[in-house]
mmCIF file with all atom_site columns, C-alpha atoms in Angstrom:
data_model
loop_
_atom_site.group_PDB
_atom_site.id
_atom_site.type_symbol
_atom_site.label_atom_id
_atom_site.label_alt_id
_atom_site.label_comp_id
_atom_site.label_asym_id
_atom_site.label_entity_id
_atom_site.label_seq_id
_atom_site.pdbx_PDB_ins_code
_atom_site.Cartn_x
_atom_site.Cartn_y
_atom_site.Cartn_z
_atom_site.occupancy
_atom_site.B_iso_or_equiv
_atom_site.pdbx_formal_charge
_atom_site.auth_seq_id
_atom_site.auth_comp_id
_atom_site.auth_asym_id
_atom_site.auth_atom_id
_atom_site.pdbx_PDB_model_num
ATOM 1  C CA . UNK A 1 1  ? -26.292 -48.046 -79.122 1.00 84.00 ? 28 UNK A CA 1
ATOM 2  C CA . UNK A 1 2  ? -23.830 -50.507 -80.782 1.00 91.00 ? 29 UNK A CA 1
ATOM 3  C CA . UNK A 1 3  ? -20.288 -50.380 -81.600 1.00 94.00 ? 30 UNK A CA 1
ATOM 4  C CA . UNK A 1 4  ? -18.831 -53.018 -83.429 1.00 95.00 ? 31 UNK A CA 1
ATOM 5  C CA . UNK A 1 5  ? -14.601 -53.328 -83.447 1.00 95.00 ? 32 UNK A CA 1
ATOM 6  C CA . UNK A 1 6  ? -12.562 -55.781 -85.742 1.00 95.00 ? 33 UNK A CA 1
ATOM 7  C CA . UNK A 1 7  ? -8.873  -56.703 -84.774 1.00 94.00 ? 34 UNK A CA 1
ATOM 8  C CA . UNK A 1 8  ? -8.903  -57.932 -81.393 1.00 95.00 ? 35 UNK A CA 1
ATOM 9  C CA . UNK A 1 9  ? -7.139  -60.220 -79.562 1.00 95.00 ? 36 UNK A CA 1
ATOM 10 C CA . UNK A 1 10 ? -8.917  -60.231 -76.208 1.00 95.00 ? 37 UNK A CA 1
ATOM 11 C CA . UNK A 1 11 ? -10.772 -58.506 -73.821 1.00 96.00 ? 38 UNK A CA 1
ATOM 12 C CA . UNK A 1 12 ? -8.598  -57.677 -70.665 1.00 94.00 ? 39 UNK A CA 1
ATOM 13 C CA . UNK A 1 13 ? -11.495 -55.855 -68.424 1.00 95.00 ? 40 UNK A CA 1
ATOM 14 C CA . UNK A 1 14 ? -14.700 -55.230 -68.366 1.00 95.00 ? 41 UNK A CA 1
ATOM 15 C CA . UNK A 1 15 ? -17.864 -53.159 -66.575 1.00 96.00 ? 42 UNK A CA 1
ATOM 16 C CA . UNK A 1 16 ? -21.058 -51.197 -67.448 1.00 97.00 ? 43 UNK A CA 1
ATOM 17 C CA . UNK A 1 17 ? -18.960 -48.105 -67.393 1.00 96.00 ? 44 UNK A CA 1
ATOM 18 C CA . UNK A 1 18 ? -15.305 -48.968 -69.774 1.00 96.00 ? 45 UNK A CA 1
ATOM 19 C CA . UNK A 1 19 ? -14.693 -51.623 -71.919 1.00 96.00 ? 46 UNK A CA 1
ATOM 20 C CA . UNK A 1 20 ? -10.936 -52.775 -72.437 1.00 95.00 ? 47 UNK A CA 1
ATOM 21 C CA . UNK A 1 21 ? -9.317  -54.558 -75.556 1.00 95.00 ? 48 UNK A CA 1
ATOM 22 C CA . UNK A 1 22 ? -6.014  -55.803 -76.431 1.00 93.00 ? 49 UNK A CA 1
ATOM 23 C CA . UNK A 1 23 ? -5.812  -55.641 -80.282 1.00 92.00 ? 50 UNK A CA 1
ATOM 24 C CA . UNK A 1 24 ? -3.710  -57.292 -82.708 1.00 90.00 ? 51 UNK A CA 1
ATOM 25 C CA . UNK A 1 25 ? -0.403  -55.661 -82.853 1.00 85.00 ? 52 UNK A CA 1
ATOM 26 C CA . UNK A 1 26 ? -0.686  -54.905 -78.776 1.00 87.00 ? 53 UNK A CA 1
ATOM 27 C CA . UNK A 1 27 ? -2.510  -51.662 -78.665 1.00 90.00 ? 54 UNK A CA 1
ATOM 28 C CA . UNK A 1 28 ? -4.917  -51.185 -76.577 1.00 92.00 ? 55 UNK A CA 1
ATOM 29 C CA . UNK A 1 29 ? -8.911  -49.584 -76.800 1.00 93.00 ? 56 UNK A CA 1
ATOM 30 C CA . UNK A 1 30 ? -10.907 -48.117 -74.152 1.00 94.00 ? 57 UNK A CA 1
ATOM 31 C CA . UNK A 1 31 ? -14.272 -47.377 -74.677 1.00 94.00 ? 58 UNK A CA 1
ATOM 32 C CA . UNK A 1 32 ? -16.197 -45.610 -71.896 1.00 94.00 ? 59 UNK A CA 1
ATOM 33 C CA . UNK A 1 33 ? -19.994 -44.918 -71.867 1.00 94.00 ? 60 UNK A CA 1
ATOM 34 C CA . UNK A 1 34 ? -22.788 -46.456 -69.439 1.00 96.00 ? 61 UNK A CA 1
ATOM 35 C CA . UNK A 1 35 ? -25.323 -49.537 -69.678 1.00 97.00 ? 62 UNK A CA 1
ATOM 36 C CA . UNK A 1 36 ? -22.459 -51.431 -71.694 1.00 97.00 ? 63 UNK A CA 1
ATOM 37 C CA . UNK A 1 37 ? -22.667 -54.935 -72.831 1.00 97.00 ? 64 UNK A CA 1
ATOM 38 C CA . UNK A 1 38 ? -21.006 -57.145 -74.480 1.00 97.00 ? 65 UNK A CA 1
ATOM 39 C CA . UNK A 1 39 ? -22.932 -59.053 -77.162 1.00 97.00 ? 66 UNK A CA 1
ATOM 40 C CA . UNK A 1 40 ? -20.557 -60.440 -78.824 1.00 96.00 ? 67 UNK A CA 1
ATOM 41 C CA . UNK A 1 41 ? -16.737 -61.736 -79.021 1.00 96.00 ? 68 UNK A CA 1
ATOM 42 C CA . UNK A 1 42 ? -15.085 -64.144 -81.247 1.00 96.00 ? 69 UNK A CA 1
ATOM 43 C CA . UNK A 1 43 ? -11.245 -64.690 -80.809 1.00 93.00 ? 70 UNK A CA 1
ATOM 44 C CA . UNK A 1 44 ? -10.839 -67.123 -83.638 1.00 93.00 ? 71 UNK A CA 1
ATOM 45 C CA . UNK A 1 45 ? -12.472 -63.772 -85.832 1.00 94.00 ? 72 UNK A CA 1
ATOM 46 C CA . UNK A 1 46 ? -11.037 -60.639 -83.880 1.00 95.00 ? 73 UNK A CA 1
ATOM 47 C CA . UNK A 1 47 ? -14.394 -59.574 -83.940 1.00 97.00 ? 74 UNK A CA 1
ATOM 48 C CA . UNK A 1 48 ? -16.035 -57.703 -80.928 1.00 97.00 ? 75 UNK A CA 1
ATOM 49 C CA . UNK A 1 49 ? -19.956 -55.820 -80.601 1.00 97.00 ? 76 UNK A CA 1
ATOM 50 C CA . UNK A 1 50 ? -21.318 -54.029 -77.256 1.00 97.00 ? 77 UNK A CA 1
ATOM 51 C CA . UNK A 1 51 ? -24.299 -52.326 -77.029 1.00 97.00 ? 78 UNK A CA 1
ATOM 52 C CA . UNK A 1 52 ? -25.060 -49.393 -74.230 1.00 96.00 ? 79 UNK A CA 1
ATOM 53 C CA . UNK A 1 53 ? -24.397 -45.553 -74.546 1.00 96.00 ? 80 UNK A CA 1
ATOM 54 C CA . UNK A 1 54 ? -20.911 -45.028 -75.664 1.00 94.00 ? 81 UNK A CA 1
ATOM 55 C CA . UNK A 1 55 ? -19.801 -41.990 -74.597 1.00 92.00 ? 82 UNK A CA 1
ATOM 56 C CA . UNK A 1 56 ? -15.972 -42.421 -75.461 1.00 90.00 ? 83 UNK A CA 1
ATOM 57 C CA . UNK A 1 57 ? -13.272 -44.733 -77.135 1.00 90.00 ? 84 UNK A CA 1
ATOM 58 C CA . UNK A 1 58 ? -9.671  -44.066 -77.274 1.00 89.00 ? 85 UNK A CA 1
ATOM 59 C CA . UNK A 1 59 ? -7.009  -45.963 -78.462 1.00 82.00 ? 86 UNK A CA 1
ATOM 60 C CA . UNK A 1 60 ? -3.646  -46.312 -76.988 1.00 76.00 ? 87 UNK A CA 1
ATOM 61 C CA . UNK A 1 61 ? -4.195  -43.732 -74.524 1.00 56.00 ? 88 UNK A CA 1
ATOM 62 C CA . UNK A 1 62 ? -5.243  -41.600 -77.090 1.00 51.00 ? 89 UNK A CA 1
ATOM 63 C CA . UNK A 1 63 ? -9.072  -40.228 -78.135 1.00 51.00 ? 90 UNK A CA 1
ATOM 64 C CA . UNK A 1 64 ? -9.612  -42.121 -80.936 1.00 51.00 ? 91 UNK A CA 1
ATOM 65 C CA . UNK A 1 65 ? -10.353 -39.087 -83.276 1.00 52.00 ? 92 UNK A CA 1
ATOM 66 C CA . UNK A 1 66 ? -6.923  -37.952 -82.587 1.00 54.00 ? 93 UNK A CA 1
ATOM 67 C CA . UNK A 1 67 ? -5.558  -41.439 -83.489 1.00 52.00 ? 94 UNK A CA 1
ATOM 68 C CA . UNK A 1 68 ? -7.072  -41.008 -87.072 1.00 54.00 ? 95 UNK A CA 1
ATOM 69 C CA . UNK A 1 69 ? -6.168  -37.715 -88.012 1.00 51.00 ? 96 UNK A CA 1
ATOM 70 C CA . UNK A 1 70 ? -2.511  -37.671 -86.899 1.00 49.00 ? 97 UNK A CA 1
#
Protein backbone atom coordinates (compact mmCIF):
# COMPACT_ATOMS: atom_id res chain seq x y z
CA UNK A 1 0.00 0.00 0.00
CA UNK A 2 2.91 2.41 0.78
CA UNK A 3 6.34 2.69 -0.39
CA UNK A 4 8.49 5.06 1.08
CA UNK A 5 12.07 6.06 -0.97
CA UNK A 6 14.96 8.25 0.54
CA UNK A 7 17.54 9.96 -1.88
CA UNK A 8 15.67 11.89 -4.27
CA UNK A 9 16.13 14.79 -6.03
CA UNK A 10 12.83 15.25 -7.86
CA UNK A 11 10.03 13.81 -9.33
CA UNK A 12 10.19 14.08 -13.24
CA UNK A 13 6.59 12.34 -14.10
CA UNK A 14 3.86 11.22 -12.68
CA UNK A 15 0.28 9.10 -13.10
CA UNK A 16 -1.91 6.49 -11.31
CA UNK A 17 -0.09 3.88 -13.28
CA UNK A 18 4.25 4.79 -12.96
CA UNK A 19 5.85 6.97 -10.79
CA UNK A 20 9.28 8.58 -11.96
CA UNK A 21 12.27 9.88 -9.75
CA UNK A 22 15.50 11.43 -10.38
CA UNK A 23 17.74 10.45 -7.39
CA UNK A 24 20.78 11.85 -6.03
CA UNK A 25 23.68 10.80 -8.04
CA UNK A 26 21.28 10.93 -11.43
CA UNK A 27 19.75 7.54 -11.49
CA UNK A 28 16.61 7.14 -12.10
CA UNK A 29 13.39 4.89 -10.32
CA UNK A 30 10.32 3.73 -11.87
CA UNK A 31 7.78 2.35 -9.93
CA UNK A 32 4.71 0.95 -11.71
CA UNK A 33 1.50 -0.35 -9.99
CA UNK A 34 -2.19 1.21 -10.11
CA UNK A 35 -4.27 3.69 -7.78
CA UNK A 36 -0.82 5.54 -7.07
CA UNK A 37 -0.46 8.62 -5.07
CA UNK A 38 1.77 10.65 -3.96
CA UNK A 39 1.54 11.57 -0.26
CA UNK A 40 4.40 12.93 0.26
CA UNK A 41 7.70 14.77 -1.16
CA UNK A 42 10.24 16.86 0.47
CA UNK A 43 13.23 18.12 -1.69
CA UNK A 44 15.03 19.90 1.08
CA UNK A 45 14.91 15.92 2.78
CA UNK A 46 15.14 13.58 -0.41
CA UNK A 47 12.36 11.99 1.05
CA UNK A 48 9.41 10.59 -1.08
CA UNK A 49 5.97 8.20 0.13
CA UNK A 50 3.07 6.99 -2.40
CA UNK A 51 0.46 4.91 -1.54
CA UNK A 52 -1.61 2.59 -4.24
CA UNK A 53 -0.79 -1.06 -5.38
CA UNK A 54 2.76 -1.24 -6.39
CA UNK A 55 3.19 -3.73 -8.67
CA UNK A 56 6.88 -2.87 -9.80
CA UNK A 57 10.00 -0.57 -9.17
CA UNK A 58 13.13 -0.64 -11.08
CA UNK A 59 15.97 1.36 -10.94
CA UNK A 60 18.01 2.58 -13.76
CA UNK A 61 16.29 0.56 -16.20
CA UNK A 62 16.83 -2.24 -14.16
CA UNK A 63 14.19 -4.42 -11.74
CA UNK A 64 15.19 -3.32 -8.66
CA UNK A 65 15.88 -6.87 -7.22
CA UNK A 66 18.44 -7.24 -9.84
CA UNK A 67 19.99 -3.86 -8.83
CA UNK A 68 20.64 -5.33 -5.26
CA UNK A 69 21.98 -8.55 -5.87
CA UNK A 70 24.47 -7.73 -8.65
Amino acid sequence: KNISVNGVESVIAFSEVKITLLLQGGERMYIAGSSLRITGFSKTNGTFVAEGRVTGVSYGGKSFTAKLFR
